[in-house]
Tab-separated table of C-alpha atoms and ligand atoms in Angstrom:
chain	number	residue	atom	x	y	z
R	7	UNK	CA	5.293	-46.610	-15.079
R	8	UNK	CA	5.664	-46.013	-11.333
R	9	UNK	CA	2.556	-44.527	-9.749
R	10	UNK	CA	2.772	-40.911	-8.626
R	11	UNK	CA	4.167	-40.804	-5.129
R	12	UNK	CA	3.998	-37.144	-4.274
R	13	UNK	CA	3.564	-37.838	-0.593
R	14	UNK	CA	7.161	-39.058	-0.160
R	15	UNK	CA	8.381	-35.449	-0.364
R	16	UNK	CA	5.816	-34.290	2.165
R	17	UNK	CA	6.489	-36.820	4.892
R	18	UNK	CA	8.704	-34.789	7.221
R	19	UNK	CA	9.501	-31.223	8.169
R	20	UNK	CA	12.980	-31.683	6.705
R	21	UNK	CA	11.864	-32.733	3.254
R	22	UNK	CA	9.103	-30.111	3.186
R	23	UNK	CA	11.680	-27.438	3.985
R	24	UNK	CA	13.969	-28.731	1.256
R	25	UNK	CA	11.307	-28.758	-1.430
R	26	UNK	CA	9.707	-25.329	-0.868
R	27	UNK	CA	9.782	-23.043	-3.873
R	28	UNK	CA	8.695	-19.946	-2.042
R	29	UNK	CA	10.252	-18.527	1.098
R	30	UNK	CA	9.209	-15.497	3.055
R	31	UNK	CA	11.430	-13.126	4.954
R	32	UNK	CA	10.651	-9.997	6.989
R	33	UNK	CA	12.920	-8.135	4.531
R	34	UNK	CA	10.132	-8.379	1.931
R	35	UNK	CA	7.524	-6.631	4.030
R	36	UNK	CA	6.429	-2.999	4.070
R	37	UNK	CA	4.425	-1.698	7.032
R	38	UNK	CA	1.837	1.052	6.407
R	39	UNK	CA	1.789	3.948	8.890
R	40	UNK	CA	-0.787	6.687	9.440
R	41	UNK	CA	0.217	9.999	10.948
R	42	UNK	CA	-2.641	12.327	11.743
R	43	UNK	CA	-2.593	16.056	12.433
R	44	UNK	CA	-4.536	17.450	15.368
R	45	UNK	CA	-5.078	14.355	17.521
R	46	UNK	CA	-3.719	14.333	21.058
R	47	UNK	CA	-3.348	10.569	21.430
R	48	UNK	CA	-2.855	7.678	19.030
R	49	UNK	CA	-6.164	6.111	17.990
R	50	UNK	CA	-6.858	2.474	17.128
R	51	UNK	CA	-8.053	1.813	13.567
R	52	UNK	CA	-11.336	-0.119	13.727
R	53	UNK	CA	-10.887	-3.675	12.483
R	54	UNK	CA	-7.096	-3.686	12.340
R	55	UNK	CA	-5.057	-5.194	15.155
R	56	UNK	CA	-1.926	-3.298	16.178
R	57	UNK	CA	-2.553	-0.466	13.682
R	58	UNK	CA	-2.996	3.110	14.874
R	59	UNK	CA	-3.566	6.600	13.660
R	60	UNK	CA	-0.391	8.018	15.123
R	61	UNK	CA	0.481	11.454	16.421
R	62	UNK	CA	3.854	12.823	15.294
R	63	UNK	CA	5.372	11.592	18.576
R	64	UNK	CA	3.778	8.160	18.580
R	65	UNK	CA	4.831	7.730	14.932
R	66	UNK	CA	8.480	7.855	15.906
R	67	UNK	CA	7.902	5.493	18.835
R	68	UNK	CA	6.046	3.096	16.534
R	69	UNK	CA	8.896	3.058	14.033
R	70	UNK	CA	11.360	2.459	16.838
R	71	UNK	CA	9.404	-0.580	17.981
R	72	UNK	CA	8.959	-1.843	14.411
R	73	UNK	CA	12.713	-1.663	13.890
R	74	UNK	CA	13.157	-3.780	16.994
R	75	UNK	CA	10.693	-6.245	15.479
R	76	UNK	CA	12.844	-6.473	12.349
R	77	UNK	CA	10.726	-4.259	10.087
R	78	UNK	CA	12.501	-1.303	8.485
R	79	UNK	CA	10.419	-0.458	5.410
R	80	UNK	CA	7.335	1.703	5.627
R	81	UNK	CA	4.558	3.277	3.581
R	82	UNK	CA	3.479	6.513	5.222
R	83	UNK	CA	0.058	8.159	4.916
R	84	UNK	CA	-0.136	11.748	6.140
R	85	UNK	CA	-3.584	12.920	7.244
R	86	UNK	CA	-3.856	16.719	7.574
R	87	UNK	CA	-6.331	18.496	9.822
R	88	UNK	CA	-7.568	21.034	7.285
R	89	UNK	CA	-9.388	19.738	4.206
R	90	UNK	CA	-9.457	21.776	1.005
R	91	UNK	CA	-11.036	21.724	-2.437
R	92	UNK	CA	-8.160	22.678	-4.703
R	93	UNK	CA	-5.026	24.227	-3.231
R	94	UNK	CA	-3.426	21.691	-0.934
R	95	UNK	CA	-0.942	22.153	1.840
R	96	UNK	CA	1.389	19.224	2.389
R	97	UNK	CA	3.504	20.803	5.088
R	98	UNK	CA	2.232	18.481	7.824
R	99	UNK	CA	3.276	15.345	5.909
R	100	UNK	CA	6.537	16.944	4.788
R	101	UNK	CA	7.351	17.666	8.409
R	102	UNK	CA	6.724	14.058	9.417
R	103	UNK	CA	8.963	12.724	6.635
R	104	UNK	CA	11.680	15.102	7.719
R	105	UNK	CA	11.319	14.029	11.363
R	106	UNK	CA	11.485	10.321	10.521
R	107	UNK	CA	14.538	10.771	8.324
R	108	UNK	CA	16.304	13.012	10.821
R	109	UNK	CA	15.787	10.480	13.562
R	110	UNK	CA	16.420	7.225	11.698
R	111	UNK	CA	18.292	8.147	8.504
R	112	UNK	CA	19.023	5.192	6.257
R	113	UNK	CA	18.008	2.704	8.943
R	114	UNK	CA	14.498	3.276	7.624
R	115	UNK	CA	13.289	2.982	4.025
R	116	UNK	CA	10.404	5.359	3.704
R	117	UNK	CA	7.825	5.331	0.935
R	118	UNK	CA	5.135	7.997	1.068
R	119	UNK	CA	1.677	7.657	-0.437
R	120	UNK	CA	0.846	10.412	-2.924
R	121	UNK	CA	-2.862	11.109	-3.155
R	122	UNK	CA	-5.308	13.873	-2.339
R	123	UNK	CA	-8.078	11.831	-0.711
R	124	UNK	CA	-6.999	12.691	2.845
R	125	UNK	CA	-6.645	16.342	1.853
R	126	UNK	CA	-9.914	17.003	0.057
R	127	UNK	CA	-13.108	18.080	1.786
R	128	UNK	CA	-15.092	15.537	-0.297
R	129	UNK	CA	-12.752	12.549	0.193
R	130	UNK	CA	-12.052	11.970	-3.505
R	131	UNK	CA	-8.519	11.424	-4.774
R	132	UNK	CA	-8.376	14.615	-6.840
R	133	UNK	CA	-9.944	17.914	-7.787
R	134	UNK	CA	-13.680	17.804	-8.360
R	135	UNK	CA	-15.315	19.812	-11.169
R	136	UNK	CA	-17.902	22.442	-10.251
R	137	UNK	CA	-20.831	20.156	-10.998
R	138	UNK	CA	-19.284	17.579	-8.661
R	139	UNK	CA	-19.635	14.689	-11.062
R	140	UNK	CA	-16.028	13.963	-12.062
R	141	UNK	CA	-12.417	14.577	-11.162
R	142	UNK	CA	-10.360	16.922	-13.323
R	143	UNK	CA	-7.417	14.836	-14.468
R	144	UNK	CA	-4.697	17.289	-15.420
R	145	UNK	CA	-5.221	19.781	-12.612
R	146	UNK	CA	-5.063	16.860	-10.182
R	147	UNK	CA	-1.881	15.508	-11.752
R	148	UNK	CA	-0.241	18.906	-11.338
R	149	UNK	CA	-1.055	18.892	-7.607
R	150	UNK	CA	0.132	15.308	-7.216
R	151	UNK	CA	3.460	16.072	-8.861
R	152	UNK	CA	3.920	19.048	-6.548
R	153	UNK	CA	3.127	16.891	-3.519
R	154	UNK	CA	5.527	14.162	-4.645
R	155	UNK	CA	8.271	16.736	-5.122
R	156	UNK	CA	7.759	18.034	-1.583
R	157	UNK	CA	7.851	14.511	-0.146
R	158	UNK	CA	11.028	13.685	-2.054
R	159	UNK	CA	12.657	16.941	-0.942
R	160	UNK	CA	11.687	16.160	2.645
R	161	UNK	CA	13.618	12.893	2.336
R	162	UNK	CA	11.207	10.189	1.147
R	163	UNK	CA	13.078	7.293	-0.464
R	164	UNK	CA	10.066	6.490	-2.602
R	165	UNK	CA	6.850	8.226	-3.644
R	166	UNK	CA	3.803	6.081	-4.288
R	167	UNK	CA	0.955	7.634	-6.305
R	168	UNK	CA	-2.358	5.931	-5.468
R	169	UNK	CA	-4.812	8.390	-7.039
R	170	UNK	CA	-5.337	6.617	-10.413
R	171	UNK	CA	-5.287	9.738	-12.592
R	172	UNK	CA	-3.856	9.322	-16.099
R	173	UNK	CA	-0.302	10.472	-16.688
R	174	UNK	CA	0.699	11.023	-13.101
R	175	UNK	CA	3.762	8.808	-13.173
R	176	UNK	CA	5.268	10.739	-16.090
R	177	UNK	CA	4.456	14.051	-14.427
R	178	UNK	CA	6.023	12.984	-11.138
R	179	UNK	CA	9.106	11.585	-12.870
R	180	UNK	CA	9.591	14.807	-14.871
R	181	UNK	CA	9.150	16.961	-11.811
R	182	UNK	CA	11.658	14.920	-9.809
R	183	UNK	CA	14.149	14.925	-12.667
R	184	UNK	CA	13.900	18.696	-13.135
R	185	UNK	CA	14.625	19.134	-9.438
R	186	UNK	CA	17.687	16.891	-9.667
R	187	UNK	CA	16.059	14.172	-7.554
R	188	UNK	CA	17.156	11.288	-9.698
R	189	UNK	CA	17.405	8.712	-6.890
R	190	UNK	CA	13.840	8.910	-5.601
R	191	UNK	CA	11.919	5.765	-6.486
R	192	UNK	CA	8.387	5.793	-7.832
R	193	UNK	CA	6.138	2.930	-6.771
R	194	UNK	CA	3.010	3.133	-8.846
R	195	UNK	CA	-0.316	1.788	-7.672
R	196	UNK	CA	-0.706	0.718	-11.283
R	197	UNK	CA	-3.296	-2.032	-10.934
R	198	UNK	CA	-5.521	-0.558	-8.273
R	199	UNK	CA	-9.073	-1.783	-8.391
R	200	UNK	CA	-12.268	-0.127	-7.271
R	201	UNK	CA	-12.717	-2.322	-4.274
R	202	UNK	CA	-15.045	-2.727	-1.320
R	203	UNK	CA	-12.063	-3.921	0.739
R	204	UNK	CA	-10.816	-0.411	1.576
R	205	UNK	CA	-13.192	0.268	4.478
R	206	UNK	CA	-10.896	0.417	7.529
R	207	UNK	CA	-8.346	2.460	5.577
R	208	UNK	CA	-10.874	5.159	4.785
R	209	UNK	CA	-11.626	5.467	8.487
R	210	UNK	CA	-7.918	5.714	9.229
R	211	UNK	CA	-7.170	8.167	6.417
R	212	UNK	CA	-10.362	10.153	6.808
R	213	UNK	CA	-11.009	9.756	3.100
R	214	UNK	CA	-14.389	8.143	2.472
R	215	UNK	CA	-16.351	9.881	-0.318
R	216	UNK	CA	-19.865	11.000	0.568
R	217	UNK	CA	-22.190	8.238	-0.582
R	218	UNK	CA	-25.054	10.693	-1.044
R	219	UNK	CA	-23.070	12.954	-3.397
R	220	UNK	CA	-23.047	12.976	-7.207
R	221	UNK	CA	-19.794	11.001	-7.117
R	222	UNK	CA	-20.531	8.433	-4.407
R	223	UNK	CA	-17.569	6.103	-5.044
R	224	UNK	CA	-14.278	5.868	-6.925
R	225	UNK	CA	-15.573	3.919	-9.930
R	226	UNK	CA	-14.801	6.737	-12.393
R	227	UNK	CA	-11.081	6.490	-11.715
R	228	UNK	CA	-10.155	3.165	-10.090
R	229	UNK	CA	-10.106	-0.010	-12.213
R	230	UNK	CA	-13.323	-1.996	-12.591
R	231	UNK	CA	-12.820	-5.444	-10.979
R	232	UNK	CA	-14.350	-6.993	-14.110
R	233	UNK	CA	-11.888	-5.230	-16.436
R	234	UNK	CA	-8.457	-6.840	-15.817
R	235	UNK	CA	-7.134	-5.663	-19.204
R	236	UNK	CA	-7.023	-2.132	-17.824
R	237	UNK	CA	-4.617	-3.355	-15.152
R	238	UNK	CA	-2.307	-4.542	-17.883
R	239	UNK	CA	-2.615	-1.323	-19.881
R	240	UNK	CA	-2.009	0.797	-16.789
R	241	UNK	CA	1.008	-1.266	-15.741
R	242	UNK	CA	2.553	-1.098	-19.213
R	243	UNK	CA	1.975	2.648	-19.294
R	244	UNK	CA	3.400	3.275	-15.833
R	245	UNK	CA	6.424	1.141	-16.692
R	246	UNK	CA	7.101	3.302	-19.753
R	247	UNK	CA	6.366	6.537	-17.866
R	248	UNK	CA	9.131	5.772	-15.402
R	249	UNK	CA	7.789	3.800	-12.453
R	250	UNK	CA	10.441	1.720	-10.692
R	251	UNK	CA	8.045	-0.542	-8.829
R	252	UNK	CA	4.547	-1.572	-9.904
R	253	UNK	CA	1.774	-2.664	-7.584
R	254	UNK	CA	-1.382	-4.736	-7.587
R	255	UNK	CA	-4.018	-3.823	-5.020
R	256	UNK	CA	-5.979	-5.377	-3.286
R	257	UNK	CA	-4.076	-8.652	-2.948
R	258	UNK	CA	-5.923	-11.926	-2.545
R	259	UNK	CA	-8.962	-11.063	-4.710
R	260	UNK	CA	-6.592	-10.061	-7.549
R	261	UNK	CA	-3.989	-12.850	-7.424
R	262	UNK	CA	-4.744	-13.742	-11.034
R	263	UNK	CA	-3.857	-10.214	-12.097
R	264	UNK	CA	-0.702	-10.261	-9.989
R	265	UNK	CA	0.479	-13.576	-11.433
R	266	UNK	CA	-0.209	-12.473	-15.018
R	267	UNK	CA	1.430	-9.075	-14.696
R	268	UNK	CA	4.494	-10.367	-12.857
R	269	UNK	CA	5.250	-12.699	-15.718
R	270	UNK	CA	4.463	-10.063	-18.325
R	271	UNK	CA	6.442	-7.050	-17.070
R	272	UNK	CA	9.892	-7.701	-15.602
R	273	UNK	CA	9.744	-4.840	-13.082
R	274	UNK	CA	9.757	-5.393	-9.334
R	275	UNK	CA	6.180	-6.065	-8.273
R	276	UNK	CA	4.551	-5.099	-5.010
R	277	UNK	CA	1.220	-6.269	-3.707
R	278	UNK	CA	-0.915	-4.431	-1.162
R	279	UNK	CA	-2.869	-6.618	1.204
R	280	UNK	CA	-5.427	-3.938	1.957
R	281	UNK	CA	-7.221	-2.991	5.137
R	282	UNK	CA	-10.403	-4.999	4.504
R	283	UNK	CA	-8.366	-8.106	3.730
R	284	UNK	CA	-6.420	-7.628	6.941
R	285	UNK	CA	-9.588	-7.021	8.930
R	286	UNK	CA	-11.090	-10.250	7.611
R	287	UNK	CA	-8.055	-12.191	8.857
R	288	UNK	CA	-8.043	-10.401	12.212
R	289	UNK	CA	-11.776	-10.973	12.662
R	290	UNK	CA	-11.522	-14.666	11.789
R	291	UNK	CA	-8.813	-14.999	14.391
R	292	UNK	CA	-10.684	-12.942	16.988
R	293	UNK	CA	-13.700	-15.204	16.594
R	294	UNK	CA	-11.493	-18.240	17.145
R	295	UNK	CA	-12.170	-19.514	13.643
R	296	UNK	CA	-8.594	-19.531	12.385
R	297	UNK	CA	-5.042	-19.333	13.620
R	298	UNK	CA	-4.015	-15.743	13.054
R	299	UNK	CA	-0.402	-16.460	12.192
R	300	UNK	CA	-1.070	-19.409	9.912
R	301	UNK	CA	-3.701	-17.552	7.900
R	302	UNK	CA	-1.399	-14.581	7.587
R	303	UNK	CA	1.482	-16.679	6.389
R	304	UNK	CA	-0.677	-18.499	3.880
R	305	UNK	CA	-1.778	-15.186	2.360
R	306	UNK	CA	1.784	-13.845	2.196
R	307	UNK	CA	2.918	-17.122	0.620
R	308	UNK	CA	0.281	-16.732	-2.071
R	309	UNK	CA	1.646	-13.269	-2.924
R	310	UNK	CA	5.220	-14.503	-3.192
R	311	UNK	CA	4.065	-17.501	-5.231
R	312	UNK	CA	2.282	-15.206	-7.659
R	313	UNK	CA	5.516	-13.269	-8.166
R	314	UNK	CA	5.502	-10.258	-5.839
R	315	UNK	CA	8.920	-9.536	-4.339
R	316	UNK	CA	7.472	-7.129	-1.773
R	317	UNK	CA	4.303	-7.197	0.278
R	318	UNK	CA	2.621	-4.202	1.879
R	319	UNK	CA	0.901	-5.610	4.928
R	320	UNK	CA	-0.670	-4.202	8.087
R	321	UNK	CA	0.623	-7.330	9.833
R	322	UNK	CA	4.258	-6.770	8.813
R	323	UNK	CA	5.125	-5.868	12.389
R	324	UNK	CA	4.000	-9.344	13.452
R	325	UNK	CA	6.304	-10.994	10.893
R	326	UNK	CA	8.595	-12.759	13.336
R	327	UNK	CA	5.714	-14.604	14.941
R	328	UNK	CA	3.975	-15.237	11.661
R	329	UNK	CA	7.019	-16.639	9.952
R	330	UNK	CA	8.084	-18.753	12.899
R	331	UNK	CA	4.658	-20.310	13.332
W	418	PBG	C1	-6.327	6.025	-1.854
W	418	PBG	C2	-5.780	4.860	-1.151
W	418	PBG	C3	-6.541	3.761	-0.758
W	418	PBG	C4	-5.699	2.876	-0.097
W	418	PBG	C5	-4.427	3.423	-0.121
W	418	PBG	N1	-4.480	4.665	-0.781
W	418	PBG	C6	-7.910	3.350	-0.942
W	418	PBG	C7	-8.981	4.147	-1.413
W	418	PBG	O1	-9.633	4.783	-0.590
W	418	PBG	O2	-9.240	4.123	-2.605
W	418	PBG	C8	-6.206	1.587	0.459
W	418	PBG	C9	-5.480	0.926	1.463
W	418	PBG	C10	-6.194	-0.053	2.278
W	418	PBG	O3	-7.420	-0.311	2.197
W	418	PBG	O4	-5.485	-0.634	3.086
W	418	PBG	N2	-5.586	7.040	-2.058
């Protein structure tokens, strides 16, 4: 038997290009955006290069420049000025969706995150009970469905619930259907883990829970990192409840989950390379310890290899450079 000669197909750029099984394209990338009420100027997000908390004006300018960079798909987070405990006002975010769609129309594909964590005074993703020790599932779901309806009516192409309450996908789907909005996609953060990688995001979205309170973190609603079977159960449920796209989040620490679920459930899969993952890449590069573009591309390649067809990445707007490097 001839000895294994794997190196023959690695010897030149040409043969490496011909043998690749995974290819990346800017078309697969979704860029997160933050639009914040009540700030006069855009603000940098600590730890994330090229990512800002935008004003309504700078949001439109940012999208314009992203389009020029070849990125036309976005995940929008609206951050209102006034925080509440139970009755939420989504008019600020609705107005931003409307403005984006009026200006760019179908040139932009706009997904909008559906959650209450930027809206609540305590930073949790839903309505807190009086004792402050848990979130009330069904009352929260009702508010989420109302928010999703408003976003869809304002023109969102996709609504993306990230709260992790039970039954929210079904509630959102029913609400959209009753309103005749049968073309709005639902992208469910189905396999969203309780992660320590969300730090920069919580600064950007103004949504960190109070660590001194009775509910100091999101472990009573997000999936335990040591409990991957819940990711499967949640994904199967959200599939049946009417999600069009399912997501694993964070990305690199949960590649095993992504690979398993992609082969198990034949829905389109998204992966979210979250803020702490991005910050670790940007910090490595800033310290001169890695090539920014090569590390980025390696991470994106891992996501595509595991089976994701779309990648939510803070570095999407750098895609041309990353993919050419
Ligand atoms: C919560 C939400 C989170 C992210 C998106 N929506 C995290 C959280 O605070 O639980 C994380 C995104 C990131 O870290 O980039 N509604």
